[in-house]
Short mmCIF file of C-alpha atoms in Angstrom, two decimals:
data_model
loop_
_atom_site.label_atom_id
_atom_site.label_comp_id
_atom_site.label_asym_id
_atom_site.label_seq_id
_atom_site.Cartn_x
_atom_site.Cartn_y
_atom_site.Cartn_z
CA MET A 163 19.55 142.04 -57.49
CA ASN A 164 19.18 145.71 -56.55
CA GLU A 165 16.15 147.54 -57.87
CA ILE A 166 16.83 149.36 -61.15
CA THR A 167 15.91 153.04 -61.07
CA THR A 168 18.02 154.48 -63.90
CA VAL A 169 19.25 153.07 -67.21
CA GLY A 170 21.75 154.40 -69.74
CA VAL A 171 21.15 153.18 -73.29
CA ASP A 172 23.76 153.30 -76.04
CA LEU A 173 22.19 152.87 -79.49
CA ALA A 174 24.46 151.28 -82.09
CA LYS A 175 23.80 150.21 -85.67
CA GLU A 176 23.12 146.55 -84.88
CA VAL A 177 23.00 146.20 -81.08
CA ILE A 178 21.87 148.15 -78.03
CA VAL A 179 23.97 148.22 -74.86
CA VAL A 180 22.38 149.18 -71.53
CA CYS A 181 23.94 150.11 -68.21
CA ALA A 182 21.47 149.82 -65.31
CA GLY A 183 21.90 151.59 -61.98
CA ASP A 184 20.13 151.61 -58.61
CA ALA A 185 18.86 154.45 -56.41
CA GLU A 186 22.22 154.82 -54.64
CA GLY A 187 24.09 155.42 -57.89
CA ARG A 188 25.72 151.99 -58.13
CA THR A 189 25.96 150.16 -61.44
CA VAL A 190 23.82 147.02 -61.31
CA PHE A 191 24.75 145.41 -64.64
CA PHE A 192 25.69 145.85 -68.27
CA ARG A 193 23.79 144.00 -70.95
CA GLN A 194 23.78 143.86 -74.75
CA PHE A 195 20.54 143.36 -76.72
CA SER A 196 19.34 143.06 -80.25
CA PHE A 197 16.68 145.62 -81.19
CA ALA A 198 13.87 143.12 -80.62
CA GLY A 199 15.44 141.91 -77.39
CA PHE A 200 15.75 145.44 -76.01
CA ALA A 201 12.12 146.20 -76.86
CA GLU A 202 10.96 143.09 -74.99
CA TRP A 203 13.22 143.79 -72.00
CA ALA A 204 12.19 147.45 -71.74
CA ALA A 205 8.48 146.60 -72.03
CA ASN A 206 8.76 144.28 -69.00
CA LEU A 207 11.02 146.55 -66.93
CA PRO A 208 9.37 148.45 -64.04
CA ALA A 209 9.02 152.17 -64.75
CA CYS A 210 12.32 154.02 -64.38
CA LEU A 211 14.42 156.86 -65.80
CA ILE A 212 16.09 155.95 -69.10
CA GLY A 213 18.67 158.16 -70.80
CA LEU A 214 19.68 158.03 -74.46
CA GLU A 215 21.94 160.05 -76.72
CA ALA A 216 20.01 162.07 -79.30
CA CYS A 217 21.20 160.10 -82.32
CA SER A 218 19.64 158.03 -85.10
CA SER A 219 16.45 156.23 -83.96
CA ALA A 220 16.62 157.86 -80.51
CA HIS A 221 13.28 159.65 -80.90
CA HIS A 222 11.60 156.38 -81.88
CA TRP A 223 12.96 154.61 -78.82
CA ALA A 224 12.06 157.53 -76.57
CA ARG A 225 8.45 157.37 -77.75
CA PHE A 226 8.42 153.58 -77.31
CA LEU A 227 9.80 153.79 -73.77
CA THR A 228 7.34 156.53 -72.82
CA GLN A 229 4.44 154.39 -74.04
CA HIS A 230 5.59 151.66 -71.63
CA GLY A 231 5.61 153.96 -68.61
CA HIS A 232 9.27 154.96 -68.52
CA THR A 233 10.67 158.49 -68.33
CA ALA A 234 12.84 158.77 -71.44
CA LYS A 235 15.37 161.59 -71.67
CA LEU A 236 17.42 162.46 -74.75
CA MET A 237 20.76 164.25 -74.44
CA ALA A 238 23.17 165.77 -76.93
CA ALA A 239 26.29 163.61 -77.41
CA GLU A 240 28.60 166.54 -76.60
CA LEU A 241 26.99 166.85 -73.15
CA VAL A 242 27.42 163.12 -72.46
CA GLU A 243 31.09 162.90 -73.48
CA PRO A 244 32.55 164.53 -70.31
CA TYR A 245 31.03 161.74 -68.20
CA ARG A 246 32.89 158.95 -70.00
CA LEU A 247 35.33 157.50 -67.48
CA SER A 248 38.00 156.66 -70.01
CA ARG A 249 38.48 159.29 -72.71
CA GLY A 250 40.91 157.04 -74.56
CA ALA A 251 38.67 153.95 -74.62
CA LYS A 252 35.43 154.70 -76.42
CA ASN A 253 33.21 151.65 -76.70
CA ASP A 254 29.54 150.79 -76.29
CA ARG A 255 29.96 149.78 -72.66
CA ASN A 256 31.70 153.01 -71.63
CA ASP A 257 29.20 155.06 -73.64
CA ALA A 258 26.24 153.43 -71.86
CA GLN A 259 27.82 154.12 -68.47
CA ALA A 260 28.49 157.75 -69.44
CA ILE A 261 24.84 158.14 -70.49
CA LEU A 262 23.76 156.68 -67.14
CA SER A 263 25.91 159.22 -65.28
CA ALA A 264 24.80 162.14 -67.46
CA VAL A 265 21.06 161.54 -67.17
CA ARG A 266 21.34 161.73 -63.37
CA GLN A 267 22.80 165.24 -63.41
CA PRO A 268 20.36 167.83 -62.00
CA ASN A 269 21.46 170.56 -64.44
CA MET A 270 21.54 168.42 -67.58
CA ARG A 271 19.86 169.92 -70.66
CA PHE A 272 17.60 167.50 -72.48
CA VAL A 273 16.38 167.27 -76.06
CA THR A 274 12.62 167.36 -76.60
CA VAL A 275 11.27 164.17 -78.14
CA LYS A 276 9.80 164.77 -81.59
CA SER A 277 6.40 163.42 -82.55
CA ILE A 278 5.86 161.02 -85.43
CA ASP A 279 4.26 163.80 -87.51
CA GLN A 280 7.26 166.07 -86.98
CA GLN A 281 9.70 163.38 -88.03
CA ALA A 282 7.59 162.48 -91.05
CA MET A 283 7.65 166.12 -92.17
CA LEU A 284 11.37 166.41 -91.54
CA ALA A 285 11.85 163.33 -93.74
CA TRP A 286 10.48 165.34 -96.68
CA HIS A 287 12.89 168.18 -95.88
CA ARG A 288 15.86 165.82 -95.59
CA SER A 289 14.88 164.11 -98.85
CA ARG A 290 14.59 167.46 -100.62
CA ALA A 291 18.02 168.53 -99.37
CA GLY A 292 19.45 165.20 -100.51
CA TYR A 293 17.97 165.55 -104.00
CA LEU A 294 19.41 169.07 -104.28
CA GLU A 295 22.86 167.77 -103.35
CA GLU A 296 22.48 164.89 -105.80
CA ARG A 297 21.56 167.28 -108.61
CA LYS A 298 24.51 169.53 -107.83
CA ALA A 299 26.89 166.57 -107.78
CA LEU A 300 25.52 165.25 -111.09
CA LEU A 301 25.98 168.62 -112.81
CA ASN A 302 29.49 169.05 -111.41
CA ARG A 303 30.47 165.57 -112.55
CA THR A 304 29.06 166.20 -116.03
CA ARG A 305 30.88 169.52 -116.25
CA GLY A 306 34.14 167.77 -115.40
CA LEU A 307 33.56 165.03 -117.99
CA LEU A 308 32.88 167.60 -120.70
CA ALA A 309 36.07 169.44 -119.77
CA GLU A 310 38.01 166.24 -120.58
CA PHE A 311 36.90 166.72 -124.20
CA GLY A 312 37.77 170.40 -124.33
CA LEU A 313 34.32 171.82 -123.56
CA TRP A 314 34.16 174.46 -120.83
CA LEU A 315 30.68 175.80 -120.16
CA GLY A 316 31.43 177.92 -117.11
CA ARG A 317 30.06 177.48 -113.60
CA SER A 318 26.41 178.22 -114.35
CA SER A 319 24.18 175.19 -113.88
CA ALA A 320 21.43 176.81 -115.95
CA VAL A 321 23.77 177.22 -118.95
CA LEU A 322 24.94 173.62 -118.66
CA ARG A 323 21.38 172.29 -118.55
CA ARG A 324 20.40 174.31 -121.61
CA GLN A 325 23.37 172.99 -123.56
CA LEU A 326 23.01 169.30 -122.63
CA PRO A 327 20.38 168.36 -125.28
CA ARG A 328 22.52 169.90 -128.01
CA LEU A 329 25.71 168.30 -126.71
CA ALA A 330 24.04 164.87 -126.56
CA GLU A 331 23.72 165.04 -130.36
CA ASP A 332 26.97 166.84 -131.10
CA GLU A 333 29.01 164.61 -133.40
CA ARG A 334 32.22 166.33 -132.36
CA LEU A 335 31.95 164.37 -129.11
CA PRO A 336 32.82 160.65 -129.15
CA ALA A 337 29.89 158.40 -129.99
CA ARG A 338 30.75 156.24 -127.00
CA PHE A 339 30.44 159.27 -124.70
CA ARG A 340 27.21 160.91 -125.94
CA PRO A 341 24.81 158.34 -124.37
CA ILE A 342 26.12 159.42 -120.95
CA LEU A 343 24.73 162.90 -121.59
CA THR A 344 21.37 161.39 -122.50
CA HIS A 345 21.37 159.51 -119.20
CA VAL A 346 22.26 162.74 -117.36
CA ILE A 347 19.30 164.55 -118.94
CA GLU A 348 16.92 161.75 -117.92
CA HIS A 349 18.35 161.62 -114.40
CA LEU A 350 18.01 165.39 -114.00
CA ARG A 351 14.35 165.19 -115.00
CA GLN A 352 13.76 162.48 -112.41
CA ILE A 353 15.50 164.49 -109.68
CA ASP A 354 13.52 167.62 -110.62
CA ALA A 355 10.29 165.63 -110.34
CA ARG A 356 11.27 164.36 -106.88
CA ILE A 357 12.16 167.88 -105.72
CA ASP A 358 8.83 169.18 -107.00
CA GLU A 359 7.03 166.43 -105.09
CA CYS A 360 8.87 167.39 -101.91
CA ASP A 361 7.97 171.05 -102.49
CA VAL A 362 4.29 170.16 -102.83
CA GLN A 363 4.31 168.26 -99.54
CA ILE A 364 6.15 171.06 -97.75
CA ARG A 365 3.81 173.75 -99.13
CA GLU A 366 0.79 171.73 -98.01
CA HIS A 367 2.23 171.40 -94.53
CA ALA A 368 2.96 175.12 -94.33
CA ARG A 369 -0.52 175.97 -95.65
CA HIS A 370 -2.41 173.80 -93.16
CA SER A 371 -0.33 174.68 -90.08
CA GLU A 372 -1.57 177.78 -88.25
CA HIS A 373 1.86 178.38 -86.70
CA ALA A 374 3.56 178.08 -90.09
CA ARG A 375 1.15 180.62 -91.60
CA ARG A 376 2.02 183.05 -88.81
CA LEU A 377 5.74 182.60 -89.38
CA GLN A 378 5.37 183.33 -93.10
CA THR A 379 4.23 186.87 -92.29
CA VAL A 380 7.83 187.60 -91.24
CA LEU A 381 9.84 189.06 -94.12
CA GLY A 382 12.40 186.47 -95.23
CA ILE A 383 10.56 183.37 -93.99
CA GLY A 384 8.82 181.40 -96.73
CA ASN A 385 6.88 178.16 -96.70
CA ILE A 386 9.97 175.90 -96.70
CA THR A 387 11.60 177.68 -93.75
CA ALA A 388 8.31 177.92 -91.85
CA SER A 389 7.60 174.21 -92.33
CA ALA A 390 11.13 173.27 -91.24
CA LEU A 391 10.88 175.44 -88.13
CA ILE A 392 7.57 173.91 -87.06
CA ALA A 393 8.82 170.38 -87.69
CA THR A 394 12.12 170.96 -85.87
CA ILE A 395 11.11 173.00 -82.81
CA ALA A 396 8.94 170.62 -80.83
CA ASN A 397 8.24 173.06 -77.99
CA PRO A 398 9.42 176.70 -78.11
CA ARG A 399 9.02 176.90 -74.33
CA ASP A 400 12.01 174.59 -74.01
CA PHE A 401 14.00 177.75 -74.66
CA ARG A 402 13.89 180.50 -72.05
CA ASN A 403 14.04 183.27 -74.66
CA GLY A 404 14.81 183.95 -78.29
CA ARG A 405 18.53 184.21 -77.67
CA GLN A 406 18.63 180.65 -76.38
CA LEU A 407 16.93 179.50 -79.56
CA SER A 408 19.50 181.40 -81.65
CA ALA A 409 22.33 179.85 -79.65
CA TRP A 410 20.82 176.39 -80.16
CA CYS A 411 20.82 177.02 -83.91
CA GLY A 412 24.42 178.25 -83.92
CA LEU A 413 23.70 181.87 -84.82
CA VAL A 414 25.55 183.51 -81.92
CA PRO A 415 29.29 184.25 -81.53
CA ARG A 416 31.63 181.81 -79.85
CA GLN A 417 32.72 183.14 -76.46
CA ARG A 418 36.13 182.95 -74.82
CA SER A 419 35.50 185.44 -72.03
CA SER A 420 37.51 185.63 -68.82
CA GLY A 421 38.20 188.09 -66.04
CA GLY A 422 35.22 190.22 -66.93
CA LYS A 423 36.51 190.82 -70.46
CA ALA A 424 34.24 189.60 -73.23
CA ARG A 425 35.95 187.98 -76.20
CA LEU A 426 33.62 187.06 -79.05
CA GLY A 427 34.64 185.01 -82.06
CA VAL A 428 32.93 183.58 -85.12
CA ILE A 429 29.46 182.06 -84.89
CA THR A 430 29.35 178.63 -83.31
CA LYS A 431 27.46 176.92 -86.18
CA ARG A 432 26.00 174.47 -83.70
CA GLY A 433 22.71 172.69 -84.11
CA ASP A 434 20.76 172.05 -87.29
CA ALA A 435 22.84 173.10 -90.33
CA TYR A 436 19.84 172.68 -92.67
CA LEU A 437 17.68 175.04 -90.60
CA ARG A 438 20.52 177.53 -90.25
CA GLY A 439 21.02 177.47 -94.01
CA LEU A 440 17.35 178.23 -94.67
CA LEU A 441 17.42 181.13 -92.20
CA THR A 442 20.56 182.50 -93.83
CA GLN A 443 18.96 182.33 -97.28
CA GLY A 444 15.94 184.20 -95.97
CA ALA A 445 18.21 186.78 -94.35
CA ARG A 446 19.97 187.28 -97.69
CA SER A 447 16.70 188.05 -99.49
CA THR A 448 15.67 190.41 -96.67
CA MET A 449 18.96 192.29 -96.86
CA GLN A 450 18.87 192.58 -100.65
CA ALA A 451 15.32 193.97 -100.51
CA ALA A 452 16.34 196.53 -97.87
CA LEU A 453 19.39 197.68 -99.84
CA LYS A 454 17.37 198.10 -103.06
CA ARG A 455 14.48 200.00 -101.50
CA GLU A 456 14.49 203.80 -101.59
CA PRO A 457 15.47 205.34 -98.22
CA LEU A 458 12.13 207.14 -97.75
CA ARG A 459 10.22 203.86 -98.24
CA ARG A 460 12.29 201.70 -95.90
CA SER A 461 10.77 200.30 -92.73
CA ARG A 462 12.42 200.66 -89.34
CA LEU A 463 13.88 197.15 -89.67
CA GLU A 464 15.24 197.93 -93.14
CA HIS A 465 16.89 201.14 -91.88
CA TRP A 466 18.59 199.01 -89.21
CA ILE A 467 19.72 196.48 -91.83
CA VAL A 468 21.21 199.15 -94.10
CA ALA A 469 22.99 200.88 -91.22
CA LEU A 470 24.42 197.58 -89.97
CA HIS A 471 25.52 196.63 -93.50
CA ASP A 472 27.41 199.92 -93.86
CA ARG A 473 29.03 199.49 -90.44
CA ALA A 474 29.74 195.75 -90.17
CA GLY A 475 29.73 194.45 -93.73
CA TYR A 476 27.82 191.83 -95.68
CA HIS A 477 28.41 188.59 -93.79
CA LYS A 478 27.97 189.90 -90.24
CA THR A 479 24.75 191.61 -91.30
CA LEU A 480 23.53 188.34 -92.80
CA VAL A 481 24.04 186.49 -89.51
CA ALA A 482 22.49 189.32 -87.51
CA ILE A 483 19.32 189.24 -89.64
CA ALA A 484 19.03 185.46 -89.33
CA ASN A 485 19.51 185.82 -85.58
CA LYS A 486 16.78 188.45 -85.39
CA HIS A 487 14.44 186.31 -87.50
CA LEU A 488 14.89 183.35 -85.16
CA ARG A 489 14.23 185.50 -82.09
CA THR A 490 11.06 186.74 -83.76
CA VAL A 491 10.08 183.13 -84.49
CA TRP A 492 10.47 182.27 -80.81
CA ALA A 493 8.27 185.19 -79.76
CA ILE A 494 5.53 184.18 -82.23
CA LEU A 495 5.55 180.52 -81.23
CA ALA A 496 6.14 180.89 -77.49
CA HIS A 497 3.47 183.58 -77.01
CA ASN A 498 1.11 182.16 -79.65
CA GLU A 499 0.63 185.51 -81.32
CA ASN A 500 0.80 187.06 -84.77
CA TYR A 501 3.82 188.92 -86.08
CA ASP A 502 3.64 192.65 -85.38
CA PRO A 503 6.44 194.73 -86.95
CA ASN A 504 5.46 197.66 -84.69
CA ALA A 505 5.67 195.71 -81.45
CA TRP A 506 8.79 197.67 -80.51
CA ARG A 507 6.62 200.75 -79.95
CA ARG A 508 5.12 199.06 -76.88
CA HIS A 509 8.53 198.54 -75.27
CA PRO A 510 9.12 200.76 -72.18
CA ARG A 511 12.34 202.12 -73.68
CA ALA A 512 10.50 203.23 -76.84
CA ALA A 513 7.84 204.98 -74.71
CA ALA A 514 10.56 206.80 -72.75
CA MET A 515 12.17 207.97 -75.98
CA ARG A 516 8.86 209.41 -77.20
CA LEU A 517 8.39 211.32 -73.96
CA SER A 518 11.91 212.79 -73.95
#
């Protein structure tokens, strides 16, 4: 058997399929394993390059393979897809072979493997987001059930929650229905308690992380966003500049340029939707503060925000602020420095303007 130098690993829900290749690029064999079987096989395999798609459990397996001397590389699924030989026949075997081909490419972009601490912190963020969605769904369902009995309380969740205790004892509602409202009240209290617990964990993480404390000095970035950024961005130096980080997060326009003519569309919305949502919320608070502040008391950034809002409108300004925030985040993390709102004064162009 030829010596194995490269392996493509396709991670499925119940099995793992590998495609092994030699130094000359030939496929040596395909093999299917259980999770335990793959761990045993990989632990006894001589050190080689192993590629995986960045999907569920991929970071765990990448850490495991690295501990056993292998070079584990994670790749985005969209970058692996072009290397699948048969576009019309997607299966585990073809996926493993595509991963094997993709990991060999010299210009392939890889995903940084997250540490256990980062994934543990992200689990709190994902749980918090899930509880928020669960609470929203519960309130919407309850609002719909009440509408079936002729009660319309509007779209405000706060109004609905205030009215629930009264409605649970309202004899105008069917006796068979009222216990449901009691259950809703109890469930909401449980969800609120879980969200509060997540908030405590996230605040503690943001308070004890030096990088997170630095990020919170940027207007519009609070403890939740700072914690999520630190837990998500494993190494800011993986990005060449702040614009690359913004593109990774989906906060840049989609391009369809040709023949030297630039055609920009809507933002790509690639990457982490949760992180992009937090940045957009922070951008909204930053914009509202700038619009409310008196013109003589506005900072240079706030003057820029107001001018852009008047010229481009609400939504484009929102994205532009989030983009700028993320570029600032990259500068703080990549250069390991504190946020300085007057850093622009040290730029050569600013110095030339002062001299002119």
